[in-house]
XYZ file of N, CA, C and O in Angstrom:
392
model
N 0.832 -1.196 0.000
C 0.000 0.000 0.000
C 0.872 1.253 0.000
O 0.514 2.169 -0.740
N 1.798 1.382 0.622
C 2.875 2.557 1.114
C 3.505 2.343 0.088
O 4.423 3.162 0.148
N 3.679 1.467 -1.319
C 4.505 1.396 -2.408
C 3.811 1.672 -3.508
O 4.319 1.625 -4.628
N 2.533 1.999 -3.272
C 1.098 2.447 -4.029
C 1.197 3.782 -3.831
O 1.233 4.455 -4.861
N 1.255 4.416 -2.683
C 1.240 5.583 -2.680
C 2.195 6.484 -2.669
O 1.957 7.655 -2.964
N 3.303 6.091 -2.355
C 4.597 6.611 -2.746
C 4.899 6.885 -4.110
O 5.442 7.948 -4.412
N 4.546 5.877 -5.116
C 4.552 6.273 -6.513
C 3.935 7.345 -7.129
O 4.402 8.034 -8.036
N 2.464 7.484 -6.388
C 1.656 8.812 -6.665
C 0.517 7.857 -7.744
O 0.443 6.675 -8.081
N -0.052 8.766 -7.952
C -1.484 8.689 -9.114
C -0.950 7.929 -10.408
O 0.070 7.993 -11.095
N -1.861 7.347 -10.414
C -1.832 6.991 -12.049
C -2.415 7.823 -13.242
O -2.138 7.554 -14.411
N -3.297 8.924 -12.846
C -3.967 10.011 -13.687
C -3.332 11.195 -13.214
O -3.256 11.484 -12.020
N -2.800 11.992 -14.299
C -1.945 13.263 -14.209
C -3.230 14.359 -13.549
O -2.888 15.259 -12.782
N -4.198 14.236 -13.801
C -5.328 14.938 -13.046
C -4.919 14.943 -11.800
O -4.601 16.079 -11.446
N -4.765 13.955 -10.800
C -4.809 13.894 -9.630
C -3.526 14.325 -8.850
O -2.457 14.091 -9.413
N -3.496 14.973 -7.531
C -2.174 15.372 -6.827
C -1.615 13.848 -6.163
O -2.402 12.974 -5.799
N -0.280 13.732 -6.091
C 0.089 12.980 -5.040
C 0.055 13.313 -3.270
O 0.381 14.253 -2.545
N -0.472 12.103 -3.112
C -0.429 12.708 -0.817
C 1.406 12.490 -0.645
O 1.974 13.252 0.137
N 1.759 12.045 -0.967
C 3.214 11.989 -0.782
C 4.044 12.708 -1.195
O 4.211 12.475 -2.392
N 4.855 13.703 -0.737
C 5.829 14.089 -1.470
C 7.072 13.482 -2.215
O 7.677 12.672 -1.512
N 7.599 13.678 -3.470
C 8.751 12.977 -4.037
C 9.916 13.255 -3.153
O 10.536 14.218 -2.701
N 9.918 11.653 -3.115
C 11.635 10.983 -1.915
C 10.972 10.853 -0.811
O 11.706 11.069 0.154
N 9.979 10.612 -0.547
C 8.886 10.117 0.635
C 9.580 8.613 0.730
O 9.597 7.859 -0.243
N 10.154 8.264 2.027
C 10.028 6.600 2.149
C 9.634 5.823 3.180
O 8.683 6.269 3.822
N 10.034 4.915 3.482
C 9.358 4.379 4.692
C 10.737 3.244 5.210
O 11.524 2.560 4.556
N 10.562 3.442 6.538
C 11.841 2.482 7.167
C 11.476 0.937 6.843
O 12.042 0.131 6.105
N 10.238 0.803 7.724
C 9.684 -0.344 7.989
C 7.792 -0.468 8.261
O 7.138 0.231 9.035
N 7.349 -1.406 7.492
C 5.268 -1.553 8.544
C 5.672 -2.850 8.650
O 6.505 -3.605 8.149
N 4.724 -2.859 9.543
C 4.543 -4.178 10.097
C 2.858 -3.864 10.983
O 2.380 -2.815 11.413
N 2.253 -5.464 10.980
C 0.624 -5.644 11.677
C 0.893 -6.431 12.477
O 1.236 -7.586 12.225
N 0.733 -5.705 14.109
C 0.490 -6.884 14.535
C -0.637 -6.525 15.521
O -0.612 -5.457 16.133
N -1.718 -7.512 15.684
C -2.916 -6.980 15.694
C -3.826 -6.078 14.973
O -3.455 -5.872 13.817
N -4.504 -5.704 15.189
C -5.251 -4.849 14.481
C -4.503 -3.343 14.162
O -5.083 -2.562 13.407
N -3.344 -3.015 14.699
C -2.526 -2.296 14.158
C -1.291 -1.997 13.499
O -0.230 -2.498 13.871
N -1.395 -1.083 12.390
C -0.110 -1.572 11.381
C 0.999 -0.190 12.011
O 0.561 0.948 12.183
N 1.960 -0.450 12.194
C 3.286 0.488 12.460
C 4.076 0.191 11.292
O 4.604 -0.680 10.601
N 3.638 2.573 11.639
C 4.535 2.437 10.077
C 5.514 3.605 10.641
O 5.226 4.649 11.227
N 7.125 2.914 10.153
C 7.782 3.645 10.239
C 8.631 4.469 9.467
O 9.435 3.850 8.770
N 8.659 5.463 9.420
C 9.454 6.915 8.682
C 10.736 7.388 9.125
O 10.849 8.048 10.157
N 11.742 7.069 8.364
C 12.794 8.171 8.183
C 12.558 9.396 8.744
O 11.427 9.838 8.948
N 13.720 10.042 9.037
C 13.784 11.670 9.661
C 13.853 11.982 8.492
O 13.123 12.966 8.377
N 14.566 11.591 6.943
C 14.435 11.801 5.919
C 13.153 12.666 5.269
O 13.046 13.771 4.737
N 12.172 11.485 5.622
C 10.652 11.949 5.273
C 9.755 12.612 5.870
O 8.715 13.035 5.364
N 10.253 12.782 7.399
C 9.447 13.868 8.164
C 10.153 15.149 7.633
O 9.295 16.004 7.853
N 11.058 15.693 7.147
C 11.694 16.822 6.203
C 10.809 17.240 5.009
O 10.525 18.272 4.400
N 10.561 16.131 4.981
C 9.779 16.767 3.245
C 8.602 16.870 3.747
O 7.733 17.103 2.906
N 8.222 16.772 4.919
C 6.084 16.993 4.933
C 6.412 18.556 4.716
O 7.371 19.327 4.772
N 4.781 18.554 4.383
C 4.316 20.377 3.846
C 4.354 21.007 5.022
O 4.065 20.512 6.112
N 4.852 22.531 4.723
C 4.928 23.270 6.108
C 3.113 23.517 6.439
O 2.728 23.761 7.583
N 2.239 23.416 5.373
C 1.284 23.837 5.776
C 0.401 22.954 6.301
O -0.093 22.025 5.661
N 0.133 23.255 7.675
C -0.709 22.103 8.686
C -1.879 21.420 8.086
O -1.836 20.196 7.963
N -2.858 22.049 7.722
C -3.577 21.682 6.551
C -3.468 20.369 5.786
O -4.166 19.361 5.674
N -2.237 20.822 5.279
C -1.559 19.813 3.925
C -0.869 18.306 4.885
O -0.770 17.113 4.600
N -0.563 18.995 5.898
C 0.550 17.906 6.610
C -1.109 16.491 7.533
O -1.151 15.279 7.744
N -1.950 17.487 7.728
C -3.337 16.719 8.381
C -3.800 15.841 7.070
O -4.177 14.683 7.250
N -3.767 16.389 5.787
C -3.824 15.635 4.646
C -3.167 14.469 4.323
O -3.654 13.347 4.175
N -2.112 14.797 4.234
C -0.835 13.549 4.109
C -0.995 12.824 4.873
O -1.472 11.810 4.364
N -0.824 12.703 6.219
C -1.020 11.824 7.515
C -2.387 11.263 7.272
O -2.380 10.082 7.620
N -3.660 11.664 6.777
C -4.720 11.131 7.016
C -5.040 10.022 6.076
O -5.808 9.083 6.290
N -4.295 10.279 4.932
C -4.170 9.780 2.810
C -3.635 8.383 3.188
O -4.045 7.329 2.701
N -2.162 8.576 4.608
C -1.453 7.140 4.622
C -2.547 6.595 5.447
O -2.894 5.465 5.104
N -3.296 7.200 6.629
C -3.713 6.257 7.316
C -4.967 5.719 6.898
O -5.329 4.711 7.504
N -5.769 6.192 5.933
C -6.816 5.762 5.436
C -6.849 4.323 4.509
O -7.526 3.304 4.644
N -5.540 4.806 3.249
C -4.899 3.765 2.876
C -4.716 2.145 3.903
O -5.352 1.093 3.966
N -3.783 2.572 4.419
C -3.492 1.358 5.788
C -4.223 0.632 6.040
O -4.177 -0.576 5.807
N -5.381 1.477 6.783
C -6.615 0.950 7.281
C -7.649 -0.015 5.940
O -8.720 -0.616 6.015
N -6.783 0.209 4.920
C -8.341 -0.584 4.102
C -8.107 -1.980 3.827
O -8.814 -2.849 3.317
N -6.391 -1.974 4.510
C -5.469 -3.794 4.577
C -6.803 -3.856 5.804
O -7.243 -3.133 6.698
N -7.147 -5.449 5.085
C -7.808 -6.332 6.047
C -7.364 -6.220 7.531
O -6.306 -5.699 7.883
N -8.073 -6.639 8.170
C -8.369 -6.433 9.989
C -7.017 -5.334 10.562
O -6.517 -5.361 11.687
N -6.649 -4.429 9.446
C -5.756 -2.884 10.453
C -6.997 -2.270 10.752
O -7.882 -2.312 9.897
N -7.212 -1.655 11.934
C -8.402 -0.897 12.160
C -7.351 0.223 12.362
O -7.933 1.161 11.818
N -6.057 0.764 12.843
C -5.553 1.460 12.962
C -3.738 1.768 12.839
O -3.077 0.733 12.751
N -3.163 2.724 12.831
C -1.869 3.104 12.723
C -0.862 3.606 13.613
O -1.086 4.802 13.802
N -0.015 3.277 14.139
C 0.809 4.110 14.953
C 2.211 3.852 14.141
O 2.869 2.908 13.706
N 2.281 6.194 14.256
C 3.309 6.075 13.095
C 4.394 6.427 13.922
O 4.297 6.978 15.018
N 5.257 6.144 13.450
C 6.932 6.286 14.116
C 7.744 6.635 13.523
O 7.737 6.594 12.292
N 8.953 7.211 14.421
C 10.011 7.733 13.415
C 11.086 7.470 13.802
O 11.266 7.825 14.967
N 12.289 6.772 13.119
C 13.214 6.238 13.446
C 13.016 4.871 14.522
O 13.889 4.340 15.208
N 11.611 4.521 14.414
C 11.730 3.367 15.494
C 11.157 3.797 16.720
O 10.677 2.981 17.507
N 11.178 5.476 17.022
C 10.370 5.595 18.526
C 9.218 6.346 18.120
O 9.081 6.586 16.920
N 8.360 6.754 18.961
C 6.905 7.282 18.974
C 7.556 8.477 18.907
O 8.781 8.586 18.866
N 6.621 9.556 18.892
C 6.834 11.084 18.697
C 5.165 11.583 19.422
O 4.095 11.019 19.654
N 5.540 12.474 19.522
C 4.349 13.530 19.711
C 3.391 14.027 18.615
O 2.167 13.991 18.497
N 4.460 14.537 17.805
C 4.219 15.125 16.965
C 4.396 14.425 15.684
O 5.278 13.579 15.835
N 3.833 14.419 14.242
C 4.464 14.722 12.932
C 4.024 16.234 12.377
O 2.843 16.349 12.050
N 4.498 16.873 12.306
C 4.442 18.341 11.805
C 3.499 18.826 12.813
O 3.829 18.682 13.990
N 2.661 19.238 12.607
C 0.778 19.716 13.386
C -0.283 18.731 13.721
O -1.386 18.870 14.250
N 0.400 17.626 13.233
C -0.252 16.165 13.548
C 0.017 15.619 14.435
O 1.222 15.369 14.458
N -0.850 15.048 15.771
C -0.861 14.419 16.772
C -0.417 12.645 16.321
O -1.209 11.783 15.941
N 0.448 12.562 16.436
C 0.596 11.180 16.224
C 1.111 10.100 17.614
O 1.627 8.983 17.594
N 0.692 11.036 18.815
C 1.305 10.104 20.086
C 0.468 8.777 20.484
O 1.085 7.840 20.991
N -0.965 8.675 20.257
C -1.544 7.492 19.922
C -1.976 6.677 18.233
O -1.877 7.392 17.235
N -2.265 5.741 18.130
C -2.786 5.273 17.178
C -3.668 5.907 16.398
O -4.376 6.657 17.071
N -3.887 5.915 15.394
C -4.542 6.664 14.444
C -5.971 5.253 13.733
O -6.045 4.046 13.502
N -6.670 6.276 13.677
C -7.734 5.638 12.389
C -8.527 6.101 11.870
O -8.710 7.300 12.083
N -9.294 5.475 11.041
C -9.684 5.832 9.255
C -10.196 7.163 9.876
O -9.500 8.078 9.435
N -11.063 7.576 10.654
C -11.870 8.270 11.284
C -10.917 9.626 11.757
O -11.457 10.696 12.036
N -9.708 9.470 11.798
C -9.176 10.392 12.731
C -8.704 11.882 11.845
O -8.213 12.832 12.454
């Protein structure tokens, strides 16, 4: 899914949620939640605008969530939790809803 959306759209109409050189360390499910982890690399390239950055964060976790029994996401960076991703609360789990 994260190799789906990293590529971007298949119709030039549409924007990508990812910015180009977006990557991902590592996901993994266990239980009903998938951890996905990000490079400091890729927390660099989110949009300064909160807006855009609530966008992006919401594009991966919606995605995520539509893999069979993930009901939710906890995203990480470098391997530990954060508070933050940009203006995004990411200190608990995330879902489709959030």
């Amino acid at each position: 899914v994260m190799e789906a959306l990293m590529a971007g759209p298949v119709s030039e109409t549409l924007q990508p949620i990812l910015p180009e050189g977006f990557s991902v360390l590592s996901a993994r499910i266990e239980g009903n939640t998938c951890y996905l982890n990000l490079p400091k690399t890729s927390v660099d390239l989110m949009p300064q605008d909160a807006a855009a950055q609530r966008q992006m964060v919401t594009g991966m976790v919606r995605s995520l969530c539509s893999i069979r029994d993930v009901r939710q996401v906890q995203i990480l960076v470098e391997g530990e939790r954060r508070a933050y991703l940009g203006a995004v609360d990411i200190s608990q789990p995330l879902n489709a809803m959030s």
